[in-house]
Amino acid sequence: MGIIPFRIDGRGSHDCVVIDDAHVTSAHATTALRAQNLSKRYRRGRPPALDRIDLDITTGGITALVGPNGAGKSTLIRCFLGFERPTAGFVTVDGIDPARDRAKALSRIGYVGQDAGLYRQLTADEHLDLAAALRPRFDRVAAAERLEVQGISRSVPTTELSGGQQAQVALSLALGTRAPVLMLDEPVARLDPLARLAFLTTLRDAVRTDLTTVLLASHIIGDLVAVSDSLIVLAPGAVMFHGTIEAATTGHAVVAASEEIPPDDLVATYTGLTGKRMSLVRRPGTGDATLDDVVLGYLAAANAERTAA
Ligand code: ADP
Ligand code: MG
């Protein structure tokens, strides 16, 4: 059993300790993705999209990046891709700062966005040809096989495929790069539940056997439990929670808002989906919080902090 300190938010106001089996090897694990004191402000006079974020994501496993619209999920991902320059601080991908060497950082990353990002007139086969031409290590055979298994036609323009199939083509292109890091920015947001499940199952099975590090932004929390190893809750600008899914659910409980809670244990009191007032509390070992509870509680805490500021 290992004890690792981690920060609940980007400003270091409530540092805490989590006891967590999954991190036993973390002393030896390498960092795949790091953000240090990362700030991104798009316009002067506007609140920053990211405000002094610290993150350390170890190699391997799927990390769900959850937060409301405008929380900064895409900004964070674009900083890792080198498409946004941090206003302060820096990020690294496999130790490479994309602000210094974007091409090198990008060579480590496979990316899927919210729109599959396919060329409308090209077939899946033509996309695979293009990817193979652009990325010398692109595994065309594996990518084609993945589509074959799912019965997705590689010979019709991708516009003729369903949304779910287009997302699968985009995922096969990203997986085919064999990049050590995959960044998925709300890839399933527009898919129906069955197509979402198929996409996430493909993802999980593809990365399970190797040490791929996946950052998966989503606001659909329910889907994430089955496929993710870790969770980051991003409120506008700040990291509110970062830990394993296990630590998120077994480390918290939901109690009636009337219950007396030691201030250090209280995350937030909020009105739940049922209309009842409730409190999310840090209570390791009780194991009765759902991922929805944890995310709602930390986002409520972020709102309370902003209101108080
Ligand atoms: P998310 O992906 O979590 O919805 P974003 O990273 O897209 O959040 O946005 C975070 C904040 O930054 C929002 O307030 C958004 O309006 C702002 N923002 C994002 N991109 C730009 C941009 N190119 N120019 C100005 N503001 C932006
Ligand atoms: Mg976004």
XYZ file of C-alpha atoms and ligand atoms in Angstrom:
337
model
C 0.000 0.000 0.000
C 1.379 3.385 -0.960
C 0.602 6.797 0.357
C 0.725 9.571 -2.136
C -0.016 13.179 -1.516
C -2.043 14.865 -4.196
C -3.556 18.238 -4.637
C -7.275 18.630 -4.704
C -7.111 21.883 -6.579
C -4.714 23.846 -8.671
C -4.117 26.452 -6.011
C -2.929 24.142 -3.281
C -5.416 25.324 -0.708
C -6.513 21.867 0.421
C -3.660 19.450 -0.036
C -4.559 15.995 1.178
C -3.350 12.431 1.325
C -4.918 9.499 -0.429
C -4.119 5.917 0.381
C -4.291 4.103 -2.819
C -3.206 0.625 -3.922
C -3.185 1.516 -7.591
C -0.294 3.899 -7.002
C 2.017 1.418 -5.278
C 4.293 1.497 -8.279
C 4.034 5.242 -8.706
C 7.458 5.819 -7.178
C 8.883 4.060 -10.243
C 6.251 5.081 -12.749
C 7.119 7.657 -15.339
C 5.109 10.764 -16.023
C 3.388 10.747 -19.420
C 1.624 14.095 -19.127
C 2.530 16.968 -16.861
C 1.124 20.427 -16.384
C 3.030 22.689 -14.063
C 1.630 25.984 -12.854
C -0.220 26.065 -16.178
C -2.277 29.149 -16.938
C -3.997 30.055 -20.167
C -5.715 33.408 -20.591
C -7.244 34.060 -23.995
C -8.088 37.720 -23.429
C -6.915 40.373 -21.016
C -9.562 41.275 -18.467
C -11.304 37.904 -18.831
C -10.911 35.081 -16.281
C -8.250 32.605 -17.347
C -9.435 29.367 -19.005
C -6.831 27.539 -16.896
C -5.507 29.034 -13.678
C -2.234 27.665 -12.294
C -2.996 23.996 -12.929
C -0.696 21.251 -11.646
C -1.194 17.739 -13.014
C 0.946 14.657 -13.162
C -0.469 11.740 -15.146
C 1.595 8.574 -14.947
C 2.210 6.354 -17.946
C -0.528 3.868 -18.831
C -4.254 3.797 -18.207
C -7.260 5.888 -19.090
C -7.817 9.174 -17.280
C -11.297 10.678 -17.599
C -11.230 14.472 -17.800
C -14.644 15.641 -16.645
C -16.042 19.115 -16.306
C -18.856 21.369 -17.501
C -18.773 23.314 -20.768
C -16.143 26.005 -20.504
C -14.149 24.244 -17.776
C -11.025 24.267 -19.921
C -10.893 20.613 -21.046
C -10.229 21.451 -24.694
C -7.798 24.205 -23.732
C -5.797 21.743 -21.629
C -5.739 19.207 -24.464
C -4.736 21.886 -26.987
C -1.888 22.938 -24.701
C -0.607 19.332 -24.730
C -0.946 19.293 -28.537
C 0.991 22.554 -28.752
C -1.906 24.382 -30.412
C -2.236 26.803 -27.499
C 0.696 28.529 -25.889
C 0.480 28.702 -22.088
C 0.267 32.216 -20.669
C 2.322 30.925 -17.721
C 3.748 27.570 -16.682
C 4.265 24.693 -19.079
C 3.161 21.217 -20.077
C 5.140 18.176 -21.155
C 4.267 15.079 -23.184
C 6.689 12.237 -22.484
C 9.025 14.895 -21.122
C 8.770 17.064 -24.260
C 7.451 20.623 -24.013
C 5.233 21.175 -27.064
C 5.809 24.938 -26.808
C 9.481 24.226 -27.564
C 9.171 21.317 -30.011
C 5.635 20.844 -31.239
C 6.498 18.326 -33.966
C 8.273 16.067 -31.480
C 5.423 16.288 -28.952
C 2.827 15.652 -31.665
C 4.717 12.569 -32.830
C 3.907 11.082 -29.408
C 0.152 11.811 -29.582
C -2.889 10.310 -31.290
C -5.891 12.650 -31.244
C -9.643 12.307 -31.733
C -11.895 15.352 -31.447
C -15.614 15.828 -31.023
C -16.178 15.850 -34.762
C -14.456 12.778 -36.093
C -12.418 15.155 -38.281
C -12.598 12.983 -41.385
C -12.421 14.102 -45.015
C -15.984 13.792 -46.239
C -15.228 12.489 -49.715
C -12.521 10.010 -48.727
C -13.168 6.375 -47.844
C -11.813 4.789 -44.674
C -9.188 3.012 -46.800
C -8.069 6.348 -48.252
C -7.823 7.761 -44.714
C -5.623 4.817 -43.752
C -3.428 5.437 -46.839
C -3.112 9.086 -45.893
C -2.211 8.267 -42.291
C 0.373 5.716 -43.448
C 1.939 8.336 -45.726
C 2.078 10.949 -42.954
C 3.170 8.737 -40.036
C 5.902 6.258 -40.988
C 5.090 3.955 -38.075
C 1.345 3.915 -38.784
C 0.049 0.356 -38.403
C -2.270 0.178 -41.402
C -2.899 -3.550 -41.061
C -4.088 -3.301 -37.451
C -6.221 -0.233 -38.194
C -7.903 -1.949 -41.168
C -8.463 -5.077 -39.110
C -10.130 -3.100 -36.337
C -12.632 -1.697 -38.850
C -13.090 -5.107 -40.456
C -13.997 -6.711 -37.126
C -16.671 -4.070 -36.621
C -18.115 -4.541 -40.088
C -17.328 -0.953 -41.093
C -17.009 -0.473 -44.846
C -13.633 0.873 -45.931
C -14.700 1.533 -49.501
C -17.493 4.124 -49.191
C -17.019 7.871 -48.551
C -17.019 8.350 -44.770
C -20.062 10.653 -45.022
C -22.047 7.513 -45.822
C -21.098 5.967 -42.467
C -23.110 6.497 -39.263
C -21.803 8.892 -36.609
C -20.706 5.935 -34.496
C -18.858 4.366 -37.428
C -17.149 7.665 -38.263
C -15.989 7.928 -34.649
C -14.636 4.376 -34.917
C -12.700 5.308 -38.075
C -11.206 8.289 -36.237
C -10.307 6.063 -33.285
C -8.703 3.459 -35.563
C -6.612 6.215 -37.151
C -5.490 7.415 -33.712
C -4.767 3.904 -32.423
C -2.962 3.020 -35.666
C -0.342 5.686 -34.974
C 0.780 3.534 -32.031
C 1.404 6.824 -30.260
C 2.132 6.355 -26.555
C -0.412 9.052 -25.678
C -4.001 9.357 -26.884
C -5.991 12.568 -26.405
C -9.719 12.207 -26.941
C -11.709 15.434 -26.716
C -15.361 14.485 -26.163
C -15.231 11.884 -28.944
C -18.543 10.288 -27.958
C -20.564 13.384 -27.056
C -22.800 13.108 -30.112
C -23.188 9.340 -30.219
C -26.118 7.280 -29.010
C -25.520 5.037 -25.960
C -24.845 1.875 -27.996
C -22.355 3.600 -30.272
C -20.705 5.197 -27.195
C -20.357 1.809 -25.561
C -18.857 0.290 -28.730
C -16.378 3.173 -29.024
C -15.287 3.042 -25.390
C -14.995 -0.751 -25.428
C -12.750 -0.587 -28.508
C -10.661 2.037 -26.773
C -10.348 0.110 -23.533
C -9.462 -3.173 -25.231
C -6.938 -1.497 -27.518
C -5.002 0.212 -24.749
C -5.323 -2.462 -22.079
C -2.416 -4.570 -23.294
C 0.169 -1.839 -23.755
C 1.202 1.169 -21.765
C -0.793 3.726 -23.707
C -1.754 6.793 -21.701
C -5.222 8.055 -22.567
C -6.739 11.404 -21.624
C -10.470 11.192 -22.335
C -12.489 14.390 -22.010
C -16.193 13.853 -21.535
C -19.204 15.293 -19.784
C -21.064 11.990 -19.913
C -19.959 10.606 -16.595
C -21.855 7.316 -16.562
C -19.877 5.898 -19.474
C -16.554 6.536 -17.880
C -16.728 4.295 -14.841
C -16.327 1.080 -16.800
C -13.395 2.184 -18.929
C -11.385 4.662 -16.865
C -8.679 4.119 -14.289
C -8.459 7.682 -13.021
C -10.573 10.797 -12.842
C -9.827 14.481 -13.108
C -12.636 16.879 -12.241
C -11.973 20.204 -13.917
C -14.052 23.196 -12.857
C -13.646 26.418 -14.822
C -9.920 26.977 -14.547
C -9.068 24.641 -11.670
C -8.466 20.953 -10.961
C -10.857 20.010 -8.156
C -10.094 16.298 -7.911
C -7.453 13.989 -9.338
C -7.262 10.381 -8.249
C -8.152 6.838 -9.181
C -11.786 5.927 -9.866
C -11.432 3.636 -6.862
C -10.289 6.504 -4.632
C -13.093 8.694 -5.990
C -15.884 6.286 -5.165
C -14.624 4.492 -2.048
C -13.066 7.655 -0.642
C -16.304 9.633 -0.498
C -19.810 9.339 0.872
C -23.026 11.275 0.384
C -24.852 12.245 3.575
C -27.855 14.398 4.468
C -27.034 18.103 4.407
C -28.175 18.325 8.035
C -25.349 16.045 9.248
C -22.519 17.743 11.193
C -19.332 17.346 9.139
C -15.807 18.323 10.213
C -14.884 21.178 7.830
C -11.832 19.327 6.498
C -13.995 16.371 5.439
C -16.710 18.370 3.710
C -16.312 18.762 -0.056
C -19.568 20.657 -0.651
C -23.249 20.821 0.196
C -25.493 20.981 -2.854
C -28.934 20.142 -4.220
C -28.781 16.719 -5.869
C -30.620 15.438 -8.921
C -33.533 14.359 -6.716
C -33.962 17.892 -5.362
C -32.661 16.918 -1.897
C -29.912 18.891 -0.162
C -26.921 16.648 0.428
C -23.254 16.801 1.303
C -20.323 15.049 -0.322
C -17.773 14.147 2.338
C -14.292 12.652 2.252
C -14.782 9.376 4.095
C -12.316 6.694 2.975
C -13.540 3.116 3.099
C -17.275 3.739 3.033
C -17.565 3.224 -0.712
C -21.061 4.473 -1.300
C -20.490 7.512 -3.506
C -21.138 7.147 -7.218
C -18.927 8.872 -9.755
C -21.809 11.274 -10.451
C -21.914 12.182 -6.740
C -18.184 12.852 -6.689
C -18.215 14.973 -9.832
C -21.308 16.949 -8.724
C -19.836 17.514 -5.262
C -16.499 18.829 -6.526
C -18.160 21.054 -9.120
C -20.425 22.433 -6.370
C -17.283 23.089 -4.311
C -15.790 25.000 -7.241
C -18.952 27.092 -7.573
C -18.918 27.864 -3.864
C -15.268 28.933 -4.072
C -15.977 31.216 -7.008
C -18.993 32.753 -5.296
C -16.947 33.400 -2.166
C -14.031 34.917 -4.102
P -14.327 22.979 -22.398
O -13.607 22.208 -23.449
O -14.176 22.388 -21.024
O -15.768 23.206 -22.733
P -12.735 25.224 -23.338
O -11.320 24.869 -23.102
O -13.263 25.087 -24.712
O -13.650 24.423 -22.281
O -12.979 26.733 -22.874
C -12.541 27.233 -21.628
C -12.798 28.718 -21.591
O -11.958 29.375 -22.524
C -14.217 29.119 -21.959
O -14.589 30.223 -21.169
C -14.117 29.519 -23.416
O -15.083 30.477 -23.752
C -12.720 30.111 -23.487
N -12.097 29.892 -24.807
C -11.824 28.686 -25.373
N -11.228 28.840 -26.574
C -11.123 30.178 -26.768
C -10.579 30.993 -27.828
N -10.015 30.455 -28.913
N -10.641 32.336 -27.683
C -11.190 32.910 -26.578
N -11.710 32.202 -25.541
C -11.684 30.863 -25.636
Mg -14.281 21.238 -25.179
